[in-house]
Coordinates of N, CA, C and O in Angstrom, one line a residue:
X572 N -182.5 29.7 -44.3 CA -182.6 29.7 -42.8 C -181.9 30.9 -42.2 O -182.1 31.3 -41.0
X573 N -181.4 31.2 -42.8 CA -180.2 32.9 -42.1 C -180.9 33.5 -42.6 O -181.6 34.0 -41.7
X574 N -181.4 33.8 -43.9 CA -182.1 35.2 -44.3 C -183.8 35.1 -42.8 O -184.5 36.1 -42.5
X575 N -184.0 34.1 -42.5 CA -185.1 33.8 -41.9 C -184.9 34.8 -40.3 O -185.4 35.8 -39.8
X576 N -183.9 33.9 -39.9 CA -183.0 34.3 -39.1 C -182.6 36.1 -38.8 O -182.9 36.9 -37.9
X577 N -182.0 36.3 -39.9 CA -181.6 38.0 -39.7 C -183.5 38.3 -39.7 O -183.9 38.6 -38.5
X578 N -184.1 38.3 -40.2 CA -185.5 39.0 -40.4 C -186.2 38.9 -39.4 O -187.0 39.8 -39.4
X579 N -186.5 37.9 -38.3 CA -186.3 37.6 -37.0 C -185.9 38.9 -36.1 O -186.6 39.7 -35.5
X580 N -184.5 38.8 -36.2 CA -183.9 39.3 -35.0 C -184.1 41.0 -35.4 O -184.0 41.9 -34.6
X581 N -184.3 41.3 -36.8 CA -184.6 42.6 -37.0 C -185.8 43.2 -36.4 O -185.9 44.3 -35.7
X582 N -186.7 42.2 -36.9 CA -188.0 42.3 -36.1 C -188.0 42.9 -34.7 O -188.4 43.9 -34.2
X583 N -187.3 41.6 -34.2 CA -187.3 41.7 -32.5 C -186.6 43.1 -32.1 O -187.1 43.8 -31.1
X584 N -185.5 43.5 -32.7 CA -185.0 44.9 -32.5 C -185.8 45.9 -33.2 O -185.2 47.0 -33.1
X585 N -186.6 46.0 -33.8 CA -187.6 47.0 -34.5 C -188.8 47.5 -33.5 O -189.2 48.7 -33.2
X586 N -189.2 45.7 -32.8 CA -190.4 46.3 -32.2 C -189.9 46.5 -30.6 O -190.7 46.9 -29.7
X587 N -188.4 46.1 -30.2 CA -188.1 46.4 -28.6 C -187.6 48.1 -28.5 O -186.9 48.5 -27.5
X588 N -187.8 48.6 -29.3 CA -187.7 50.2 -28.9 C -188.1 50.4 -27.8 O -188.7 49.7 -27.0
X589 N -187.2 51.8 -27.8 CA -187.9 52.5 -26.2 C -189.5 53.1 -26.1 O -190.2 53.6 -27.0
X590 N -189.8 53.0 -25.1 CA -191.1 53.1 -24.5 C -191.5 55.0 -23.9 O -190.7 55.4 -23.0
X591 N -192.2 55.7 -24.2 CA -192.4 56.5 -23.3 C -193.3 56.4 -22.1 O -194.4 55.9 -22.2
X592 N -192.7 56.9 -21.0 CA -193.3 56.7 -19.7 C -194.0 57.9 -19.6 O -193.5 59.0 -20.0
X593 N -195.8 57.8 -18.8 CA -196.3 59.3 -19.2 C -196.9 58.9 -18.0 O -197.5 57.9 -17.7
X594 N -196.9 60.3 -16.9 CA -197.6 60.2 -15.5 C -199.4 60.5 -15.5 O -200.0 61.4 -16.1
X595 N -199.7 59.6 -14.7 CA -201.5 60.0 -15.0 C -201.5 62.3 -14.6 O -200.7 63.2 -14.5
X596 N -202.7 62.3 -14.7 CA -203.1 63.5 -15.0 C -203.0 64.4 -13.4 O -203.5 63.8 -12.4
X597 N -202.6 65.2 -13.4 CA -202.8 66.1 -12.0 C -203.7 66.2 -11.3 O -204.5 66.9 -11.8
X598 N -204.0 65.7 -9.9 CA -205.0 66.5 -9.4 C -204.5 67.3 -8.4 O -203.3 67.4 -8.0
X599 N -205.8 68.2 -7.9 CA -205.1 69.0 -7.2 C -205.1 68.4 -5.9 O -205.8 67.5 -5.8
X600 N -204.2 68.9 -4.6 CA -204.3 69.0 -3.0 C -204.7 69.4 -2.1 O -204.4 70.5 -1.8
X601 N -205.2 68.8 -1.5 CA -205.9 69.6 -0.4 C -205.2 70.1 0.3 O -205.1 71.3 0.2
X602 N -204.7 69.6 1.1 CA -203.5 70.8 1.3 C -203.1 72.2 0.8 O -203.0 73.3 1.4
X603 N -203.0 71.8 -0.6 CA -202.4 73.2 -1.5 C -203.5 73.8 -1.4 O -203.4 75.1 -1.2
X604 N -204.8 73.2 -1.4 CA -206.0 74.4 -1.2 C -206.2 75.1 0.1 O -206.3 76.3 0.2
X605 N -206.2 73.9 1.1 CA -206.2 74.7 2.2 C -205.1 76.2 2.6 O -205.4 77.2 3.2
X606 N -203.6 76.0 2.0 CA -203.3 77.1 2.0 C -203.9 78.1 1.1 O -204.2 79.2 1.6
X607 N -204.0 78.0 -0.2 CA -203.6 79.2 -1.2 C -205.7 80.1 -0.6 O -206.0 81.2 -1.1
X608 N -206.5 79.4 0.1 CA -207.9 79.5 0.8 C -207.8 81.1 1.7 O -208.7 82.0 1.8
X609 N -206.6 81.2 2.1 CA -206.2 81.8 2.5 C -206.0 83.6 2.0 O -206.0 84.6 2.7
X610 N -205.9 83.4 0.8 CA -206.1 84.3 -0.3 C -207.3 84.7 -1.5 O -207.4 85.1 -2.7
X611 N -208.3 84.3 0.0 CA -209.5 84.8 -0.4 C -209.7 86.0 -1.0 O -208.9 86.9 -0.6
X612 N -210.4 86.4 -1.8 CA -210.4 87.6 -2.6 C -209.4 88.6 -3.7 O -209.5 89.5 -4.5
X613 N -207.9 87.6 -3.3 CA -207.0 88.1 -4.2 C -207.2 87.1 -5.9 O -207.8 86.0 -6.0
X614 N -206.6 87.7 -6.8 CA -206.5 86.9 -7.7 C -205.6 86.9 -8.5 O -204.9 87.9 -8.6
X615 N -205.3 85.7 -9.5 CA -203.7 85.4 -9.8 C -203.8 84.5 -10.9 O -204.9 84.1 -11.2
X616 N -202.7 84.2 -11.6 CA -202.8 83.3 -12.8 C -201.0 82.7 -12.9 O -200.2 83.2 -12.1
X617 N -200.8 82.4 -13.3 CA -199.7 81.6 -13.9 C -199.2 82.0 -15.3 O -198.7 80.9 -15.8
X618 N -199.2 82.8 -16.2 CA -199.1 83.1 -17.6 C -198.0 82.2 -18.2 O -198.2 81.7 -19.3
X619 N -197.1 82.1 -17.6 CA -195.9 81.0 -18.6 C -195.5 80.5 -17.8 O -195.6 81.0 -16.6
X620 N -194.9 79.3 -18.0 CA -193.5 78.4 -17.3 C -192.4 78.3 -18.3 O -192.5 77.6 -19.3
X621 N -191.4 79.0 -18.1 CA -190.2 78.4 -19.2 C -189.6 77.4 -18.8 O -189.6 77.2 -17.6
X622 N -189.1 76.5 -19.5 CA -188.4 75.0 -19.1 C -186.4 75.7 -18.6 O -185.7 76.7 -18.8
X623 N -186.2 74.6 -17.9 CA -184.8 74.7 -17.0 C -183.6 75.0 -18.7 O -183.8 74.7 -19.9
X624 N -182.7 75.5 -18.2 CA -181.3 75.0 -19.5 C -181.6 73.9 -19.9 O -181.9 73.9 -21.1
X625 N -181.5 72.5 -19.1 CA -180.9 71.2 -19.4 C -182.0 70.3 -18.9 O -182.7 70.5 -17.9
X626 N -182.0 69.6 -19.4 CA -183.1 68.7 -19.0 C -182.9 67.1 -20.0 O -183.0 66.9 -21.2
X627 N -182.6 66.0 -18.8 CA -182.3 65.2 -19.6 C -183.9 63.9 -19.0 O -184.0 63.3 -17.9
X628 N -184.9 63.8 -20.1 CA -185.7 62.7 -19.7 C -185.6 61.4 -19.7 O -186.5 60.6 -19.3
X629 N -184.4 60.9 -20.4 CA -184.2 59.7 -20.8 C -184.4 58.7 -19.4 O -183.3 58.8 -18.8
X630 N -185.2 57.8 -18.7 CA -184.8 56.9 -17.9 C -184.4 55.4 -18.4 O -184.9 54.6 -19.1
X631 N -182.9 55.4 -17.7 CA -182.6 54.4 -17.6 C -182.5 54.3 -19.7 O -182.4 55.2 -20.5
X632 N -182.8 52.6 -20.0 CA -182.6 52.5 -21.2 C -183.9 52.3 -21.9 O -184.0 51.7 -22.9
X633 N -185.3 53.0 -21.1 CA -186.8 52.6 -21.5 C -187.0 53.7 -22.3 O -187.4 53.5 -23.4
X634 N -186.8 54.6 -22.0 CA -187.2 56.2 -23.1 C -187.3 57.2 -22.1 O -186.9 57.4 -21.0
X635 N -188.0 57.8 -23.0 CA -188.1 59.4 -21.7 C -189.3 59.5 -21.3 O -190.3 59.0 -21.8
X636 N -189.2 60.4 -19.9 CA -190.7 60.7 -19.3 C -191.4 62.1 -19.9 O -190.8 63.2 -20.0
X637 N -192.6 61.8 -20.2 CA -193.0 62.8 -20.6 C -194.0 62.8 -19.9 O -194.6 61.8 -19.6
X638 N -194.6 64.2 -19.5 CA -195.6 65.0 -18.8 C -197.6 64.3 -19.6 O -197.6 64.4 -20.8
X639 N -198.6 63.8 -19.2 CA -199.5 63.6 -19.6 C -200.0 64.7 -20.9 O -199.6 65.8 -21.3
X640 N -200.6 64.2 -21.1 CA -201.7 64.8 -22.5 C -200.7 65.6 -23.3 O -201.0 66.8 -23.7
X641 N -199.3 64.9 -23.6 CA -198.6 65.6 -24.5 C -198.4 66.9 -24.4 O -198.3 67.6 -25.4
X642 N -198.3 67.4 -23.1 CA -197.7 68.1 -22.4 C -195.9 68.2 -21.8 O -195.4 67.1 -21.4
X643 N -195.3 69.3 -21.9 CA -194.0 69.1 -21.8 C -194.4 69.4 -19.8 O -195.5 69.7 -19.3
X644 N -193.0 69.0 -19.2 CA -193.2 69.2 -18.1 C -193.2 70.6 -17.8 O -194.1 70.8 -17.0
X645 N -192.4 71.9 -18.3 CA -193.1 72.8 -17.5 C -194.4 73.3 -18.0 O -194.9 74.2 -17.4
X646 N -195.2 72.7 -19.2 CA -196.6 73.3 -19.5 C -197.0 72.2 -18.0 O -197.1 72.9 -16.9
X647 N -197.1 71.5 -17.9 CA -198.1 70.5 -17.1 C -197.6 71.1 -15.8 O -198.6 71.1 -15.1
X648 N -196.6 71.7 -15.1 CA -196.5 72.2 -14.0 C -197.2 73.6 -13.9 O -197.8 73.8 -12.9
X649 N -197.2 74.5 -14.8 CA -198.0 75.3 -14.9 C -199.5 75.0 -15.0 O -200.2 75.3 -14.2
X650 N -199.8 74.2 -16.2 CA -201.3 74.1 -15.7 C -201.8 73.3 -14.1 O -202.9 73.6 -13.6
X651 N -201.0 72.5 -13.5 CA -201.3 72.1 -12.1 C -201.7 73.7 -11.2 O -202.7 74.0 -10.5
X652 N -200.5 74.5 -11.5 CA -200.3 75.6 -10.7 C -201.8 76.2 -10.8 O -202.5 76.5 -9.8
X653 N -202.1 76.2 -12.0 CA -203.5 77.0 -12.3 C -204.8 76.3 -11.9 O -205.8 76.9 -11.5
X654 N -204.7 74.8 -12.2 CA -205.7 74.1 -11.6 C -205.8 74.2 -10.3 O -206.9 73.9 -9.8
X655 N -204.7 74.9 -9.6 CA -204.5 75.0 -8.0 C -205.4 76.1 -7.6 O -206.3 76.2 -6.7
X656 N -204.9 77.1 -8.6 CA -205.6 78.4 -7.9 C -206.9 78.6 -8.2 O -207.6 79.2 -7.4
X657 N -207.5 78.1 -9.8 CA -209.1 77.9 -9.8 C -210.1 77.1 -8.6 O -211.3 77.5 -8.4
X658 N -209.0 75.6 -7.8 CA -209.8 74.9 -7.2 C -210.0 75.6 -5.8 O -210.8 75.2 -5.0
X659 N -209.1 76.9 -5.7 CA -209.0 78.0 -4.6 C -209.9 78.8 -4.5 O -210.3 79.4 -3.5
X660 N -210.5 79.0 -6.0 CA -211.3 80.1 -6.2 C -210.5 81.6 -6.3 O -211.1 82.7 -6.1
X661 N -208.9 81.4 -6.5 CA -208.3 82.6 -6.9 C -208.1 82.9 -8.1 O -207.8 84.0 -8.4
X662 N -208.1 82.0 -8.8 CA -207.7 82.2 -10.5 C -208.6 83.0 -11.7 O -209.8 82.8 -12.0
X663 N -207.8 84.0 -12.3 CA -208.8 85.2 -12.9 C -207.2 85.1 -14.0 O -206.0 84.7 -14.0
X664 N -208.3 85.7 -15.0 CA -207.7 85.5 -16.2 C -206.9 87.3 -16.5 O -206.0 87.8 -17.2
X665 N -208.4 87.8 -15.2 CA -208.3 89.4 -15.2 C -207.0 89.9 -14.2 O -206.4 90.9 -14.3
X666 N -206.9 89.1 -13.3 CA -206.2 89.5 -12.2 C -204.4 89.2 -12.2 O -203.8 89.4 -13.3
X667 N -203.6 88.9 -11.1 CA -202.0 89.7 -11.4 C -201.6 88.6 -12.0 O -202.3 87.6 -12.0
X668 N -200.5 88.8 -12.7 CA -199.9 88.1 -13.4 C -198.6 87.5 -12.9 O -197.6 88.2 -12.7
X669 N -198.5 86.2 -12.8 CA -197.4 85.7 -12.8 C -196.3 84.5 -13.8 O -196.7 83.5 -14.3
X670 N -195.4 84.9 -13.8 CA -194.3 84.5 -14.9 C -193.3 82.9 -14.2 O -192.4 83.0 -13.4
X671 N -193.7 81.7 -14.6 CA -192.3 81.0 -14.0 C -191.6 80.6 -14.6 O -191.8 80.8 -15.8
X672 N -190.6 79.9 -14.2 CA -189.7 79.3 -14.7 C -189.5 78.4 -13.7 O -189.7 78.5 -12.5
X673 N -188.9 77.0 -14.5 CA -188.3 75.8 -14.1 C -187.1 75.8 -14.0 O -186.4 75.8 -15.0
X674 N -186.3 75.8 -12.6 CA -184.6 75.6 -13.0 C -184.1 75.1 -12.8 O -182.9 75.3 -12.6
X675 N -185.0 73.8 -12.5 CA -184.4 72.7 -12.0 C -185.7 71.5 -12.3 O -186.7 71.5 -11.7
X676 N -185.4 70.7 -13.3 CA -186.1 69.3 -13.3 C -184.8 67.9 -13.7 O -184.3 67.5 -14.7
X677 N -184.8 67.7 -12.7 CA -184.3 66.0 -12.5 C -184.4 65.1 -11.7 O -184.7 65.4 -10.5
X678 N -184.3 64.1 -12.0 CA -185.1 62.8 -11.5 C -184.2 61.4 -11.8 O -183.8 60.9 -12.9
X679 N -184.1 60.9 -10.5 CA -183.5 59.4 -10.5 C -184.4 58.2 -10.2 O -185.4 58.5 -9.5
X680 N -184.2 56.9 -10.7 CA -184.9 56.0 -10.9 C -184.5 54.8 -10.3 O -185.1 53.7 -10.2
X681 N -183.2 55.1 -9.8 CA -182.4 54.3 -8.9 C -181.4 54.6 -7.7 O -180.2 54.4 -7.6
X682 N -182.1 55.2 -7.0 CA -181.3 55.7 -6.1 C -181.3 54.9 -4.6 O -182.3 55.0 -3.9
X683 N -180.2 54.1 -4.3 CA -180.6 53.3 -3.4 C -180.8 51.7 -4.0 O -180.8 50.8 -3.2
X684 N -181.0 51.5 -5.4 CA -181.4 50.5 -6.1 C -182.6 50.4 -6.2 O -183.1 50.1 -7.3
X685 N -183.4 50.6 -5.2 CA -185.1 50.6 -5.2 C -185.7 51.9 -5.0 O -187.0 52.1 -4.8
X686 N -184.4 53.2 -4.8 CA -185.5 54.2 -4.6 C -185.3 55.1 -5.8 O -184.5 54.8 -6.7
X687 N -186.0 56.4 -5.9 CA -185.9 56.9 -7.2 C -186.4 58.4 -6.1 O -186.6 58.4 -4.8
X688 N -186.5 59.6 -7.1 CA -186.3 61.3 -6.0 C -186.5 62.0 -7.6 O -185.8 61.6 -8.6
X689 N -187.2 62.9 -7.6 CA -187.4 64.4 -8.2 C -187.4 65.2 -8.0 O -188.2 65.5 -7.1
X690 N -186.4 66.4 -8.4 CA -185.9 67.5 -7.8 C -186.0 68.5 -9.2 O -185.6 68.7 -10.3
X691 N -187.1 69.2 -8.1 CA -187.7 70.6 -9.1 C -187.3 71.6 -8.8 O -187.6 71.9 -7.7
X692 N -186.7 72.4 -9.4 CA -187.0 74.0 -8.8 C -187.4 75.3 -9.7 O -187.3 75.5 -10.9
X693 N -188.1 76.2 -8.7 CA -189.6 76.9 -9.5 C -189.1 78.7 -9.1 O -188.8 79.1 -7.9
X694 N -189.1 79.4 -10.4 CA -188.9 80.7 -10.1 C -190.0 81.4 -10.2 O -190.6 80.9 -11.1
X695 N -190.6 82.1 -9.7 CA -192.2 82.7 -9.8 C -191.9 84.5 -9.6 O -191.6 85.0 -8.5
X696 N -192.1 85.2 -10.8 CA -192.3 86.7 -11.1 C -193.5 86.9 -11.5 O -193.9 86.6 -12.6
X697 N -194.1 87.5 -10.3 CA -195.4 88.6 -10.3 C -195.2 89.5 -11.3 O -194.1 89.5 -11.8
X698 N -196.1 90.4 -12.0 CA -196.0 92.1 -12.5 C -195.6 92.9 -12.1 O -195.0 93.9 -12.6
X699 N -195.9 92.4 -10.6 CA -195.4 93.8 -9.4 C -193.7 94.0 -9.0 O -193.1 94.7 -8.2
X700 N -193.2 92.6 -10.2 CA -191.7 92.7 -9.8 C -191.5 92.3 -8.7 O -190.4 92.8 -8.5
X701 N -191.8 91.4 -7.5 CA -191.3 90.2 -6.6 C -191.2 88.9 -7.3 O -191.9 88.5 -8.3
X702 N -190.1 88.2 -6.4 CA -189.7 87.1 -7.2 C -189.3 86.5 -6.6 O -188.4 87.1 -6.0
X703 N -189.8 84.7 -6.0 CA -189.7 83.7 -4.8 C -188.9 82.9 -5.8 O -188.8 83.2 -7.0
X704 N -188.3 82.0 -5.1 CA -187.7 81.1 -5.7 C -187.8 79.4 -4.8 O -187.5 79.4 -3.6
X705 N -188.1 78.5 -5.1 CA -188.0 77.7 -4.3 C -187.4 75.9 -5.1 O -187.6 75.7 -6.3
X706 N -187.0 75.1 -4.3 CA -186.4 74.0 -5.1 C -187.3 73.3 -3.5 O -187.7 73.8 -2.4
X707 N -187.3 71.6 -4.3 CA -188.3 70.5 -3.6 C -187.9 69.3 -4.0 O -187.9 69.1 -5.2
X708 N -187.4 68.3 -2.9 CA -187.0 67.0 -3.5 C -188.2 65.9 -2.9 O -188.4 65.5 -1.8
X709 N -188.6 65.7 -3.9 CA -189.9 64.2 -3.7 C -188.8 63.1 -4.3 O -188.0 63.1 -5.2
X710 N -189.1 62.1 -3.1 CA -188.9 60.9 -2.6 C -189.6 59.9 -3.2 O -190.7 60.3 -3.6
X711 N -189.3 58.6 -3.5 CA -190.4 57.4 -3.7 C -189.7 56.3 -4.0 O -188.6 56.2 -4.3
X712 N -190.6 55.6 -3.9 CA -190.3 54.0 -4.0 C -190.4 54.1 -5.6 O -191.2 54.8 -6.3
X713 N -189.2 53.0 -6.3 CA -189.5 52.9 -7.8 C -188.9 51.7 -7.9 O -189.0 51.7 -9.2
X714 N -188.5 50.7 -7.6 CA -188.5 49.3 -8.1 C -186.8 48.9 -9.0 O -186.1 49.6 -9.6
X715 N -186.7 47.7 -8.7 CA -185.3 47.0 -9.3 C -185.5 46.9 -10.9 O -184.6 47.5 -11.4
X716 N -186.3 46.5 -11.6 CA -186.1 46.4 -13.0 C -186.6 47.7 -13.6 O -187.2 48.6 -12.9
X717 N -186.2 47.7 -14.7 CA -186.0 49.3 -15.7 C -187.0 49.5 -15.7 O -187.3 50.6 -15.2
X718 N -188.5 48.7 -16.3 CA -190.0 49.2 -16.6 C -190.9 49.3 -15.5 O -192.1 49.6 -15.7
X719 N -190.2 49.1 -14.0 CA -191.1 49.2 -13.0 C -190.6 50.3 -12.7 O -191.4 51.2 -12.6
X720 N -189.0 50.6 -12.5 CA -188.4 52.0 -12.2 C -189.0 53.4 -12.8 O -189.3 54.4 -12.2
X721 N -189.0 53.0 -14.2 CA -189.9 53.9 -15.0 C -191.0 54.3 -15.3 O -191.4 55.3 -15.9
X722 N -191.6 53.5 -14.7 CA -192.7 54.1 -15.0 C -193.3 54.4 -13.0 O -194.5 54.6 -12.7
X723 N -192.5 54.3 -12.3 CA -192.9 54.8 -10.9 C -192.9 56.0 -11.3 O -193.8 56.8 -11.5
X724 N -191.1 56.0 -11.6 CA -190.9 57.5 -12.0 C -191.4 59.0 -12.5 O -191.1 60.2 -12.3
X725 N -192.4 57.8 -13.6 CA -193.5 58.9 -14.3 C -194.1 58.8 -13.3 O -193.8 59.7 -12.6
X726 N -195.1 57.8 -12.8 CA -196.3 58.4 -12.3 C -196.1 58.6 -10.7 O -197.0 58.4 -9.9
X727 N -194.6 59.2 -10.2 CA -194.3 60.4 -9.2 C -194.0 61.6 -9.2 O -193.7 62.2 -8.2
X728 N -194.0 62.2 -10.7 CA -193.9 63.5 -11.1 C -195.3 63.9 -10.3 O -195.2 64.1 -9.1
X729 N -196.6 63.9 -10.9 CA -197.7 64.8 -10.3 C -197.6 64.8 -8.4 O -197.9 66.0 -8.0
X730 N -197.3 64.0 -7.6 CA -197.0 64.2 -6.2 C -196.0 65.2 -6.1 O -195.9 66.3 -5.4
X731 N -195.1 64.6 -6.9 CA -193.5 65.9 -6.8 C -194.2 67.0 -7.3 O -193.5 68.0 -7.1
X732 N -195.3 67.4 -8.0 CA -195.2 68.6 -8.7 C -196.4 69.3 -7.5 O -196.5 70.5 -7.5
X733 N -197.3 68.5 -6.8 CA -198.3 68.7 -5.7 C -196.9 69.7 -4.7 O -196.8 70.9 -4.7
X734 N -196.2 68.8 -4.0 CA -195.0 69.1 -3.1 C -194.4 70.2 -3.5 O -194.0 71.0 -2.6
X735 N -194.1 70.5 -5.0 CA -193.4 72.2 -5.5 C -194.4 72.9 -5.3 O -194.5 73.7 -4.4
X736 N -195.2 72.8 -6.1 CA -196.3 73.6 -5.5 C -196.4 74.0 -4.2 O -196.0 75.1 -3.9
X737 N -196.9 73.3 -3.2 CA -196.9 73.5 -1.8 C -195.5 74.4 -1.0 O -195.5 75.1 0.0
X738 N -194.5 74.0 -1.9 CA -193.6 74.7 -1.0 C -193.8 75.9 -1.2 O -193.6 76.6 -0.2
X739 N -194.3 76.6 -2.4 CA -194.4 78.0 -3.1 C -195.0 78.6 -2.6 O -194.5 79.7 -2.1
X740 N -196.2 78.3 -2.3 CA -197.3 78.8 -1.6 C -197.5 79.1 -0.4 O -198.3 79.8 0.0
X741 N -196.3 78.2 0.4 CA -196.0 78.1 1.7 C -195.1 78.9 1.9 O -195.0 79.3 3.1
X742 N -194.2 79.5 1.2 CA -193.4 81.0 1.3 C -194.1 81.6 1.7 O -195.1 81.7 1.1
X743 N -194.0 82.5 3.0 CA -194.4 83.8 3.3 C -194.5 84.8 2.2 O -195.4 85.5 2.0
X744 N -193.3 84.7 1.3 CA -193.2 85.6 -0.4 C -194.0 86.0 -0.6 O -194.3 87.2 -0.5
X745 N -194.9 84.5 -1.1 CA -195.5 83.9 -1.9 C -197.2 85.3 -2.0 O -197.9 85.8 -2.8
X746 N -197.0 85.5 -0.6 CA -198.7 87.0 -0.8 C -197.6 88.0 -1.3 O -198.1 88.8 -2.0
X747 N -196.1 88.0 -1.1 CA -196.3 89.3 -2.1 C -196.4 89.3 -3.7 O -196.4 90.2 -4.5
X748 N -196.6 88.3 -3.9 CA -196.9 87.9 -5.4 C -198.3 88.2 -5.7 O -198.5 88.2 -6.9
X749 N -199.0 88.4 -5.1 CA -200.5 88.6 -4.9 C -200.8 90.1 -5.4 O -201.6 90.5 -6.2
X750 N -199.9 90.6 -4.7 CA -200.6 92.2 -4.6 C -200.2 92.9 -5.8 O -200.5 94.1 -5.9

């Protein structure tokens, strides 16, 4: 009855591992289009995102958030960025080149007890040698228990990453990155 017993409770701790939380897929904003619309005839690309120093995804005691289609978060912020500027009609594979970096991703899941906040920040180097920098804190509702918190959490990265975006683009800078 013990050996039954331990084989049981092994079980039960075998299969209660942690969970990865993964945010549905990016779309893009209208918003973001109506600005970047603006830069009709210029064209631009996104070539890398490097990830921040530190980055911890662990939420709470469920596992970590990771970015959709097995994507790390700064690939998935970069490809958003790109999805942005193709849905603009500015994205050329031929045209300027820009370099980012992430230097900032963190994210709380309890803030307030029911609220949770993502805080990105995005370095963006042209070819031309200009370089914007901008940080963005998205807000949201995320819930009292760990697997409701967590998984808000994941699926408010793509808004928070809508909202970095938008701030970037919303830099006056942001056209000298263009040229």
């Amino acid at each position: 009855m013990k050996k039954l017993s331990a084989i049981a409770i092994g079980l039960t701790l075998a299969l209660s591992g942690c969970s990865t939380m993964t945010p549905a897929r990016y779309s893009v904003s209208v918003d973001n289009n109506l600005i970047l619309k603006k830069y009709a005839g210029q064209t631009t690309r996104i070539i890398s995102m490097d990830p921040p120093a530190n980055y911890d995804s662990n939420c709470r005691l469920m596992g970590p958030i990771q970015a959709s289609d097995g994507m790390t978060i700064p690939q998935f912020v970069q490809k958003a960025f790109n999805d942005e500027l193709k849905f603009a009609s500015i994205y050329s594979e031929n045209g300027n080149s820009i370099a980012g970096a992430l230097t900032k991703i963190q994210f709380s899941s309890a803030s307030g007890l029911t609220s949770g906040w993502w805080d990105l920040g995005l370095t963006l180097k042209a070819s031309n040698g200009k370089t914007i920098s901008v940080e963005n804190r998205y807000d949201f509702k995320s819930g009292f228990d760990a697997i409701t918190a967590c998984n808000q959490t994941a699926q408010a990265l793509a808004p928070a990453v809508q909202d970095l975006i938008k701030k970037a683009i919303s830099d006056p800078a942001f056209a000298e990155l263009l040229q």
